[in-house]
XYZ file of C-alpha atoms in Angstrom:
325
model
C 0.000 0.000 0.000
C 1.544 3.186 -1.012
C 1.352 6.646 1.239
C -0.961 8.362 -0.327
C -3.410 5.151 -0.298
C -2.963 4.820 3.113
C -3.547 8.731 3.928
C -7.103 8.180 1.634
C -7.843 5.012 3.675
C -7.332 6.801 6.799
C -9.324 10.046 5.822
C -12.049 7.481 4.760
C -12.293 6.410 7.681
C -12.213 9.505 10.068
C -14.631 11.184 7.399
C -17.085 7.858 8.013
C -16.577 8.036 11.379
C -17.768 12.403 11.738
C -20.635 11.233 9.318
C -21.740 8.222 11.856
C -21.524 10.365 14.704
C -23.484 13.413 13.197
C -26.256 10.800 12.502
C -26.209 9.323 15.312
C -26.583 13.107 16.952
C -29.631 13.618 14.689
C -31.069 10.736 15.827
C -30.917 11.114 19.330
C -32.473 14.559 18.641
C -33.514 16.096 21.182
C -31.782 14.346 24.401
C -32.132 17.231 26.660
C -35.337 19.996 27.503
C -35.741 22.747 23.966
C -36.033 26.209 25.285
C -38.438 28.089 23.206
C -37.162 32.292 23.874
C -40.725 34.300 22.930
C -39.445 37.962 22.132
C -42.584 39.174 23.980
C -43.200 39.540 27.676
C -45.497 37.457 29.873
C -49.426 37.456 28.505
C -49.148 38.933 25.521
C -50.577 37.266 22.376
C -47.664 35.836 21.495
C -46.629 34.674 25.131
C -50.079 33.135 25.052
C -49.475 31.057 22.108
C -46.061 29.852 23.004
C -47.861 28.573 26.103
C -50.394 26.991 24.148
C -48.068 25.112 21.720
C -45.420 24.765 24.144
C -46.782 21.216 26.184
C -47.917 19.958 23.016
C -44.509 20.297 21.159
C -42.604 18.869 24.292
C -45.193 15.593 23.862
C -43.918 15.123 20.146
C -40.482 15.718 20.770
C -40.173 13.720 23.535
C -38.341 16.164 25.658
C -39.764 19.450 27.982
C -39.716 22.711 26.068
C -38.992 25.621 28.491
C -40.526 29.505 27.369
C -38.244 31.734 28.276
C -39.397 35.150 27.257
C -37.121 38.029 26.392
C -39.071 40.695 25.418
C -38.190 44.477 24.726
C -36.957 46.304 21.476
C -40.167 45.147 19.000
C -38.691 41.888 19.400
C -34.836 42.870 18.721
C -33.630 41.893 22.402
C -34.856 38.330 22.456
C -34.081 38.008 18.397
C -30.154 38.987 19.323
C -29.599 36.354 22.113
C -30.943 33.595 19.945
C -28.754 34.955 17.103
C -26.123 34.123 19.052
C -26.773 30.581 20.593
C -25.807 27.830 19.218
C -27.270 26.459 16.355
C -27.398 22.789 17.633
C -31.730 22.635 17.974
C -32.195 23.462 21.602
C -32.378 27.003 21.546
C -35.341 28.041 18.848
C -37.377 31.344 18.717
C -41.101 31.903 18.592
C -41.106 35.748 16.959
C -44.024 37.717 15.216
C -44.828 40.060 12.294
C -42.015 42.280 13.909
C -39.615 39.813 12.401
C -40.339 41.435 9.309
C -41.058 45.122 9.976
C -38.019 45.827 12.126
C -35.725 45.612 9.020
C -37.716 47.890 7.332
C -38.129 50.462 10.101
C -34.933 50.321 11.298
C -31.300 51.162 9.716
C -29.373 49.606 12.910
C -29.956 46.123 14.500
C -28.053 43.617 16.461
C -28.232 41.035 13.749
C -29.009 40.291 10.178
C -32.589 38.840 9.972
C -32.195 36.935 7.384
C -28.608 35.739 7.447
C -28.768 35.011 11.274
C -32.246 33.068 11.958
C -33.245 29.499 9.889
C -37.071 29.043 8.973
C -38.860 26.475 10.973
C -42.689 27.023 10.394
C -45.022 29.297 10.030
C -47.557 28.904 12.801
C -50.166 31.135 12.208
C -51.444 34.266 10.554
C -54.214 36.942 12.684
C -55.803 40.170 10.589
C -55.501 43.452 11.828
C -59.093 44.343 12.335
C -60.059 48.482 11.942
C -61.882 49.065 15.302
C -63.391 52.292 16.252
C -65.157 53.838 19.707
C -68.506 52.473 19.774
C -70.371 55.622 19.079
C -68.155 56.833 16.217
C -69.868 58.278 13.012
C -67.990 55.962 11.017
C -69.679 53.128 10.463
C -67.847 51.923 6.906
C -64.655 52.105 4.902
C -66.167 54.755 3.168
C -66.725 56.555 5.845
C -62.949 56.756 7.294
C -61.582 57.259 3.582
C -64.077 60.576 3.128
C -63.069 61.680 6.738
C -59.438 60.898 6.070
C -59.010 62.735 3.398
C -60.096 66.036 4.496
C -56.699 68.063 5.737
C -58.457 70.431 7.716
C -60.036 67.812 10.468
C -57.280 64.993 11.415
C -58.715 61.778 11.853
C -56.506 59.810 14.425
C -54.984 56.263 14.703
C -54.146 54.631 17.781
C -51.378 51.862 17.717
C -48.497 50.394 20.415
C -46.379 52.303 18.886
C -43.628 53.508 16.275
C -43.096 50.711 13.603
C -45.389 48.123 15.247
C -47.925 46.282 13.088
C -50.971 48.844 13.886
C -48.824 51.822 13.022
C -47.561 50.285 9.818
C -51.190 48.933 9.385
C -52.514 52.668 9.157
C -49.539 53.444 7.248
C -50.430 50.935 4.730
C -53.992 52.628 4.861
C -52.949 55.744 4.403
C -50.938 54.958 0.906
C -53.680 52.515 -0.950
C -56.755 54.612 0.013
C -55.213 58.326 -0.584
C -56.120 59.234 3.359
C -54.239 61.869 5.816
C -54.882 59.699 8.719
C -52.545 60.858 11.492
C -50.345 58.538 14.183
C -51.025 58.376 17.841
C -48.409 56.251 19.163
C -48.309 54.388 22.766
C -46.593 52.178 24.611
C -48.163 49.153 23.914
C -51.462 47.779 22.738
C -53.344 47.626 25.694
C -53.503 51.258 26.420
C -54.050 52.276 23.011
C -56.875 50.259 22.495
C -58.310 51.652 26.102
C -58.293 55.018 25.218
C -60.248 53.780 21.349
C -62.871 52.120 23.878
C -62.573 55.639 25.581
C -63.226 57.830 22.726
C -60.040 58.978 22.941
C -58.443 58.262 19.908
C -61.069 57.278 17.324
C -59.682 54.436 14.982
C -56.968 51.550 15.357
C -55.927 48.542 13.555
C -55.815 46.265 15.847
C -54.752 42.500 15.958
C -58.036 40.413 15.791
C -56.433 38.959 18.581
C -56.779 41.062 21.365
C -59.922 43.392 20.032
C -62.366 40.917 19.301
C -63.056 40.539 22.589
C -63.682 43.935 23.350
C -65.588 43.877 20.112
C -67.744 40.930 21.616
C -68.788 43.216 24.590
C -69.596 45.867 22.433
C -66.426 48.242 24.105
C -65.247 48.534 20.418
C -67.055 48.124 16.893
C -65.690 46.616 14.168
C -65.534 48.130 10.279
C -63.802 45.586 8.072
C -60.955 42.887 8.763
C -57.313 43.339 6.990
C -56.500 39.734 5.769
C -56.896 38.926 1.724
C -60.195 36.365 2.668
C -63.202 37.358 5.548
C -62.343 35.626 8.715
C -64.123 32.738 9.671
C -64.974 34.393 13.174
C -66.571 37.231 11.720
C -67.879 35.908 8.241
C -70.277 39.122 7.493
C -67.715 41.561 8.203
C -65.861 42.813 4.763
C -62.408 42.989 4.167
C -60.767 46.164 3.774
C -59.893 45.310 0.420
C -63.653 44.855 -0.635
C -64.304 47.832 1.176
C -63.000 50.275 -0.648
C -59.064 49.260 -0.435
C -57.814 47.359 -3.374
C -54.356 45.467 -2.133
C -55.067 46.418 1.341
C -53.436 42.793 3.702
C -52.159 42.817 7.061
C -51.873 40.811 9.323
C -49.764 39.858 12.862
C -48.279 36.356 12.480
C -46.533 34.312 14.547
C -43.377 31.641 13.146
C -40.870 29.809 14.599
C -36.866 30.356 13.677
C -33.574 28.353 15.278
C -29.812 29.717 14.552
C -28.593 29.731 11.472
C -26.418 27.078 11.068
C -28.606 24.249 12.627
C -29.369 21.279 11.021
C -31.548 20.960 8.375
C -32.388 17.198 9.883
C -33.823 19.259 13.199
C -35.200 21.832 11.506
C -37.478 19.316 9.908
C -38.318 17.347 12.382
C -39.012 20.345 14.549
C -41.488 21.558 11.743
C -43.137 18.554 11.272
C -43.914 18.263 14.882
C -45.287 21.729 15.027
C -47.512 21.213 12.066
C -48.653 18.150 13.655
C -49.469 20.590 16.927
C -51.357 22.968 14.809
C -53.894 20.019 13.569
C -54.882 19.159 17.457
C -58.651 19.924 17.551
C -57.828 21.744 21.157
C -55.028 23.897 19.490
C -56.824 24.819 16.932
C -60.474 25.060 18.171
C -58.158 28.052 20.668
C -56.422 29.649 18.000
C -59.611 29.849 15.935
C -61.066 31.693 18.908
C -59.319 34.846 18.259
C -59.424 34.464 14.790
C -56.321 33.146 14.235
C -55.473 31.268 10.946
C -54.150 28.223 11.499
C -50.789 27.120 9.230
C -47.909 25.396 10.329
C -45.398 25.743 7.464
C -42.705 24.456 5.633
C -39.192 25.702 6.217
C -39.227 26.649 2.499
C -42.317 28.258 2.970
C -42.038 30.622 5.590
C -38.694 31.675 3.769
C -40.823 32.705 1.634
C -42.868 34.671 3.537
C -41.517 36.482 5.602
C -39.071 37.624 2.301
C -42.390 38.984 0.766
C -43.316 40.577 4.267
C -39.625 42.524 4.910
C -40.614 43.755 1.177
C -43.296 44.757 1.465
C -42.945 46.674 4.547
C -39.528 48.225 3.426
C -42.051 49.709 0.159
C -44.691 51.224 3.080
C -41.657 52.920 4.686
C -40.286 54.157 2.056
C -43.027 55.463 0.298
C -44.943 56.917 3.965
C -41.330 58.978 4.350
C -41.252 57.356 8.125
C -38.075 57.817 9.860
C -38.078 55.732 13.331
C -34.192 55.454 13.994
Protein backbone atom coordinates (compact mmCIF):
# COMPACT_ATOMS: atom_id res chain seq x y z
CA UNK A 1 0.00 0.00 0.00
CA UNK A 2 1.54 3.19 -1.01
CA UNK A 3 1.35 6.65 1.24
CA UNK A 4 -0.96 8.36 -0.33
CA UNK A 5 -3.41 5.15 -0.30
CA UNK A 6 -2.96 4.82 3.11
CA UNK A 7 -3.55 8.73 3.93
CA UNK A 8 -7.10 8.18 1.63
CA UNK A 9 -7.84 5.01 3.67
CA UNK A 10 -7.33 6.80 6.80
CA UNK A 11 -9.32 10.05 5.82
CA UNK A 12 -12.05 7.48 4.76
CA UNK A 13 -12.29 6.41 7.68
CA UNK A 14 -12.21 9.50 10.07
CA UNK A 15 -14.63 11.18 7.40
CA UNK A 16 -17.08 7.86 8.01
CA UNK A 17 -16.58 8.04 11.38
CA UNK A 18 -17.77 12.40 11.74
CA UNK A 19 -20.63 11.23 9.32
CA UNK A 20 -21.74 8.22 11.86
CA UNK A 21 -21.52 10.36 14.70
CA UNK A 22 -23.48 13.41 13.20
CA UNK A 23 -26.26 10.80 12.50
CA UNK A 24 -26.21 9.32 15.31
CA UNK A 25 -26.58 13.11 16.95
CA UNK A 26 -29.63 13.62 14.69
CA UNK A 27 -31.07 10.74 15.83
CA UNK A 28 -30.92 11.11 19.33
CA UNK A 29 -32.47 14.56 18.64
CA UNK A 30 -33.51 16.10 21.18
CA UNK A 31 -31.78 14.35 24.40
CA UNK A 32 -32.13 17.23 26.66
CA UNK A 33 -35.34 20.00 27.50
CA UNK A 34 -35.74 22.75 23.97
CA UNK A 35 -36.03 26.21 25.28
CA UNK A 36 -38.44 28.09 23.21
CA UNK A 37 -37.16 32.29 23.87
CA UNK A 38 -40.73 34.30 22.93
CA UNK A 39 -39.44 37.96 22.13
CA UNK A 40 -42.58 39.17 23.98
CA UNK A 41 -43.20 39.54 27.68
CA UNK A 42 -45.50 37.46 29.87
CA UNK A 43 -49.43 37.46 28.50
CA UNK A 44 -49.15 38.93 25.52
CA UNK A 45 -50.58 37.27 22.38
CA UNK A 46 -47.66 35.84 21.50
CA UNK A 47 -46.63 34.67 25.13
CA UNK A 48 -50.08 33.13 25.05
CA UNK A 49 -49.48 31.06 22.11
CA UNK A 50 -46.06 29.85 23.00
CA UNK A 51 -47.86 28.57 26.10
CA UNK A 52 -50.39 26.99 24.15
CA UNK A 53 -48.07 25.11 21.72
CA UNK A 54 -45.42 24.77 24.14
CA UNK A 55 -46.78 21.22 26.18
CA UNK A 56 -47.92 19.96 23.02
CA UNK A 57 -44.51 20.30 21.16
CA UNK A 58 -42.60 18.87 24.29
CA UNK A 59 -45.19 15.59 23.86
CA UNK A 60 -43.92 15.12 20.15
CA UNK A 61 -40.48 15.72 20.77
CA UNK A 62 -40.17 13.72 23.54
CA UNK A 63 -38.34 16.16 25.66
CA UNK A 64 -39.76 19.45 27.98
CA UNK A 65 -39.72 22.71 26.07
CA UNK A 66 -38.99 25.62 28.49
CA UNK A 67 -40.53 29.50 27.37
CA UNK A 68 -38.24 31.73 28.28
CA UNK A 69 -39.40 35.15 27.26
CA UNK A 70 -37.12 38.03 26.39
CA UNK A 71 -39.07 40.69 25.42
CA UNK A 72 -38.19 44.48 24.73
CA UNK A 73 -36.96 46.30 21.48
CA UNK A 74 -40.17 45.15 19.00
CA UNK A 75 -38.69 41.89 19.40
CA UNK A 76 -34.84 42.87 18.72
CA UNK A 77 -33.63 41.89 22.40
CA UNK A 78 -34.86 38.33 22.46
CA UNK A 79 -34.08 38.01 18.40
CA UNK A 80 -30.15 38.99 19.32
CA UNK A 81 -29.60 36.35 22.11
CA UNK A 82 -30.94 33.60 19.95
CA UNK A 83 -28.75 34.96 17.10
CA UNK A 84 -26.12 34.12 19.05
CA UNK A 85 -26.77 30.58 20.59
CA UNK A 86 -25.81 27.83 19.22
CA UNK A 87 -27.27 26.46 16.35
CA UNK A 88 -27.40 22.79 17.63
CA UNK A 89 -31.73 22.63 17.97
CA UNK A 90 -32.20 23.46 21.60
CA UNK A 91 -32.38 27.00 21.55
CA UNK A 92 -35.34 28.04 18.85
CA UNK A 93 -37.38 31.34 18.72
CA UNK A 94 -41.10 31.90 18.59
CA UNK A 95 -41.11 35.75 16.96
CA UNK A 96 -44.02 37.72 15.22
CA UNK A 97 -44.83 40.06 12.29
CA UNK A 98 -42.02 42.28 13.91
CA UNK A 99 -39.61 39.81 12.40
CA UNK A 100 -40.34 41.44 9.31
CA UNK A 101 -41.06 45.12 9.98
CA UNK A 102 -38.02 45.83 12.13
CA UNK A 103 -35.72 45.61 9.02
CA UNK A 104 -37.72 47.89 7.33
CA UNK A 105 -38.13 50.46 10.10
CA UNK A 106 -34.93 50.32 11.30
CA UNK A 107 -31.30 51.16 9.72
CA UNK A 108 -29.37 49.61 12.91
CA UNK A 109 -29.96 46.12 14.50
CA UNK A 110 -28.05 43.62 16.46
CA UNK A 111 -28.23 41.03 13.75
CA UNK A 112 -29.01 40.29 10.18
CA UNK A 113 -32.59 38.84 9.97
CA UNK A 114 -32.20 36.94 7.38
CA UNK A 115 -28.61 35.74 7.45
CA UNK A 116 -28.77 35.01 11.27
CA UNK A 117 -32.25 33.07 11.96
CA UNK A 118 -33.24 29.50 9.89
CA UNK A 119 -37.07 29.04 8.97
CA UNK A 120 -38.86 26.47 10.97
CA UNK A 121 -42.69 27.02 10.39
CA UNK A 122 -45.02 29.30 10.03
CA UNK A 123 -47.56 28.90 12.80
CA UNK A 124 -50.17 31.13 12.21
CA UNK A 125 -51.44 34.27 10.55
CA UNK A 126 -54.21 36.94 12.68
CA UNK A 127 -55.80 40.17 10.59
CA UNK A 128 -55.50 43.45 11.83
CA UNK A 129 -59.09 44.34 12.34
CA UNK A 130 -60.06 48.48 11.94
CA UNK A 131 -61.88 49.07 15.30
CA UNK A 132 -63.39 52.29 16.25
CA UNK A 133 -65.16 53.84 19.71
CA UNK A 134 -68.51 52.47 19.77
CA UNK A 135 -70.37 55.62 19.08
CA UNK A 136 -68.16 56.83 16.22
CA UNK A 137 -69.87 58.28 13.01
CA UNK A 138 -67.99 55.96 11.02
CA UNK A 139 -69.68 53.13 10.46
CA UNK A 140 -67.85 51.92 6.91
CA UNK A 141 -64.66 52.11 4.90
CA UNK A 142 -66.17 54.76 3.17
CA UNK A 143 -66.73 56.56 5.84
CA UNK A 144 -62.95 56.76 7.29
CA UNK A 145 -61.58 57.26 3.58
CA UNK A 146 -64.08 60.58 3.13
CA UNK A 147 -63.07 61.68 6.74
CA UNK A 148 -59.44 60.90 6.07
CA UNK A 149 -59.01 62.74 3.40
CA UNK A 150 -60.10 66.04 4.50
CA UNK A 151 -56.70 68.06 5.74
CA UNK A 152 -58.46 70.43 7.72
CA UNK A 153 -60.04 67.81 10.47
CA UNK A 154 -57.28 64.99 11.41
CA UNK A 155 -58.71 61.78 11.85
CA UNK A 156 -56.51 59.81 14.43
CA UNK A 157 -54.98 56.26 14.70
CA UNK A 158 -54.15 54.63 17.78
CA UNK A 159 -51.38 51.86 17.72
CA UNK A 160 -48.50 50.39 20.42
CA UNK A 161 -46.38 52.30 18.89
CA UNK A 162 -43.63 53.51 16.28
CA UNK A 163 -43.10 50.71 13.60
CA UNK A 164 -45.39 48.12 15.25
CA UNK A 165 -47.93 46.28 13.09
CA UNK A 166 -50.97 48.84 13.89
CA UNK A 167 -48.82 51.82 13.02
CA UNK A 168 -47.56 50.28 9.82
CA UNK A 169 -51.19 48.93 9.39
CA UNK A 170 -52.51 52.67 9.16
CA UNK A 171 -49.54 53.44 7.25
CA UNK A 172 -50.43 50.93 4.73
CA UNK A 173 -53.99 52.63 4.86
CA UNK A 174 -52.95 55.74 4.40
CA UNK A 175 -50.94 54.96 0.91
CA UNK A 176 -53.68 52.51 -0.95
CA UNK A 177 -56.75 54.61 0.01
CA UNK A 178 -55.21 58.33 -0.58
CA UNK A 179 -56.12 59.23 3.36
CA UNK A 180 -54.24 61.87 5.82
CA UNK A 181 -54.88 59.70 8.72
CA UNK A 182 -52.54 60.86 11.49
CA UNK A 183 -50.35 58.54 14.18
CA UNK A 184 -51.02 58.38 17.84
CA UNK A 185 -48.41 56.25 19.16
CA UNK A 186 -48.31 54.39 22.77
CA UNK A 187 -46.59 52.18 24.61
CA UNK A 188 -48.16 49.15 23.91
CA UNK A 189 -51.46 47.78 22.74
CA UNK A 190 -53.34 47.63 25.69
CA UNK A 191 -53.50 51.26 26.42
CA UNK A 192 -54.05 52.28 23.01
CA UNK A 193 -56.87 50.26 22.50
CA UNK A 194 -58.31 51.65 26.10
CA UNK A 195 -58.29 55.02 25.22
CA UNK A 196 -60.25 53.78 21.35
CA UNK A 197 -62.87 52.12 23.88
CA UNK A 198 -62.57 55.64 25.58
CA UNK A 199 -63.23 57.83 22.73
CA UNK A 200 -60.04 58.98 22.94
CA UNK A 201 -58.44 58.26 19.91
CA UNK A 202 -61.07 57.28 17.32
CA UNK A 203 -59.68 54.44 14.98
CA UNK A 204 -56.97 51.55 15.36
CA UNK A 205 -55.93 48.54 13.55
CA UNK A 206 -55.81 46.27 15.85
CA UNK A 207 -54.75 42.50 15.96
CA UNK A 208 -58.04 40.41 15.79
CA UNK A 209 -56.43 38.96 18.58
CA UNK A 210 -56.78 41.06 21.36
CA UNK A 211 -59.92 43.39 20.03
CA UNK A 212 -62.37 40.92 19.30
CA UNK A 213 -63.06 40.54 22.59
CA UNK A 214 -63.68 43.93 23.35
CA UNK A 215 -65.59 43.88 20.11
CA UNK A 216 -67.74 40.93 21.62
CA UNK A 217 -68.79 43.22 24.59
CA UNK A 218 -69.60 45.87 22.43
CA UNK A 219 -66.43 48.24 24.10
CA UNK A 220 -65.25 48.53 20.42
CA UNK A 221 -67.05 48.12 16.89
CA UNK A 222 -65.69 46.62 14.17
CA UNK A 223 -65.53 48.13 10.28
CA UNK A 224 -63.80 45.59 8.07
CA UNK A 225 -60.96 42.89 8.76
CA UNK A 226 -57.31 43.34 6.99
CA UNK A 227 -56.50 39.73 5.77
CA UNK A 228 -56.90 38.93 1.72
CA UNK A 229 -60.19 36.37 2.67
CA UNK A 230 -63.20 37.36 5.55
CA UNK A 231 -62.34 35.63 8.72
CA UNK A 232 -64.12 32.74 9.67
CA UNK A 233 -64.97 34.39 13.17
CA UNK A 234 -66.57 37.23 11.72
CA UNK A 235 -67.88 35.91 8.24
CA UNK A 236 -70.28 39.12 7.49
CA UNK A 237 -67.72 41.56 8.20
CA UNK A 238 -65.86 42.81 4.76
CA UNK A 239 -62.41 42.99 4.17
CA UNK A 240 -60.77 46.16 3.77
CA UNK A 241 -59.89 45.31 0.42
CA UNK A 242 -63.65 44.86 -0.64
CA UNK A 243 -64.30 47.83 1.18
CA UNK A 244 -63.00 50.27 -0.65
CA UNK A 245 -59.06 49.26 -0.43
CA UNK A 246 -57.81 47.36 -3.37
CA UNK A 247 -54.36 45.47 -2.13
CA UNK A 248 -55.07 46.42 1.34
CA UNK A 249 -53.44 42.79 3.70
CA UNK A 250 -52.16 42.82 7.06
CA UNK A 251 -51.87 40.81 9.32
CA UNK A 252 -49.76 39.86 12.86
CA UNK A 253 -48.28 36.36 12.48
CA UNK A 254 -46.53 34.31 14.55
CA UNK A 255 -43.38 31.64 13.15
CA UNK A 256 -40.87 29.81 14.60
CA UNK A 257 -36.87 30.36 13.68
CA UNK A 258 -33.57 28.35 15.28
CA UNK A 259 -29.81 29.72 14.55
CA UNK A 260 -28.59 29.73 11.47
CA UNK A 261 -26.42 27.08 11.07
CA UNK A 262 -28.61 24.25 12.63
CA UNK A 263 -29.37 21.28 11.02
CA UNK A 264 -31.55 20.96 8.37
CA UNK A 265 -32.39 17.20 9.88
CA UNK A 266 -33.82 19.26 13.20
CA UNK A 267 -35.20 21.83 11.51
CA UNK A 268 -37.48 19.32 9.91
CA UNK A 269 -38.32 17.35 12.38
CA UNK A 270 -39.01 20.35 14.55
CA UNK A 271 -41.49 21.56 11.74
CA UNK A 272 -43.14 18.55 11.27
CA UNK A 273 -43.91 18.26 14.88
CA UNK A 274 -45.29 21.73 15.03
CA UNK A 275 -47.51 21.21 12.07
CA UNK A 276 -48.65 18.15 13.66
CA UNK A 277 -49.47 20.59 16.93
CA UNK A 278 -51.36 22.97 14.81
CA UNK A 279 -53.89 20.02 13.57
CA UNK A 280 -54.88 19.16 17.46
CA UNK A 281 -58.65 19.92 17.55
CA UNK A 282 -57.83 21.74 21.16
CA UNK A 283 -55.03 23.90 19.49
CA UNK A 284 -56.82 24.82 16.93
CA UNK A 285 -60.47 25.06 18.17
CA UNK A 286 -58.16 28.05 20.67
CA UNK A 287 -56.42 29.65 18.00
CA UNK A 288 -59.61 29.85 15.94
CA UNK A 289 -61.07 31.69 18.91
CA UNK A 290 -59.32 34.85 18.26
CA UNK A 291 -59.42 34.46 14.79
CA UNK A 292 -56.32 33.15 14.24
CA UNK A 293 -55.47 31.27 10.95
CA UNK A 294 -54.15 28.22 11.50
CA UNK A 295 -50.79 27.12 9.23
CA UNK A 296 -47.91 25.40 10.33
CA UNK A 297 -45.40 25.74 7.46
CA UNK A 298 -42.70 24.46 5.63
CA UNK A 299 -39.19 25.70 6.22
CA UNK A 300 -39.23 26.65 2.50
CA UNK A 301 -42.32 28.26 2.97
CA UNK A 302 -42.04 30.62 5.59
CA UNK A 303 -38.69 31.67 3.77
CA UNK A 304 -40.82 32.70 1.63
CA UNK A 305 -42.87 34.67 3.54
CA UNK A 306 -41.52 36.48 5.60
CA UNK A 307 -39.07 37.62 2.30
CA UNK A 308 -42.39 38.98 0.77
CA UNK A 309 -43.32 40.58 4.27
CA UNK A 310 -39.62 42.52 4.91
CA UNK A 311 -40.61 43.76 1.18
CA UNK A 312 -43.30 44.76 1.47
CA UNK A 313 -42.95 46.67 4.55
CA UNK A 314 -39.53 48.22 3.43
CA UNK A 315 -42.05 49.71 0.16
CA UNK A 316 -44.69 51.22 3.08
CA UNK A 317 -41.66 52.92 4.69
CA UNK A 318 -40.29 54.16 2.06
CA UNK A 319 -43.03 55.46 0.30
CA UNK A 320 -44.94 56.92 3.96
CA UNK A 321 -41.33 58.98 4.35
CA UNK A 322 -41.25 57.36 8.13
CA UNK A 323 -38.07 57.82 9.86
CA UNK A 324 -38.08 55.73 13.33
CA UNK A 325 -34.19 55.45 13.99
Amino acid sequence: MTILNAFARRAAVALGATLLASASAMAAYPDRPVTLVVTYPPGGTVDVVARLIGPKLAEKLGKPVVIENRGGAGGMIGGAAVAKAKPDGYTLMLDASNHAQNPAIHSKMQFDTLADFAPVSLLLRVPNVLVVTPNSPINSVADLIKAGQDKDKPIYFASAGPGSAQHLGGELFNLLAQTHLEHVAYKGGGPAMIDVMAGQVPVMFASMGSAWQHVKNGKLRAVAVGGSQRSATAPDLPTLAEAGVPGYESYEWNAVFAPAGTPPEIIDQVSQALAEVLKDPAVANTLAGIGAETIGSTPADLDTFRRAEIDKWKKVVTEANLKLD
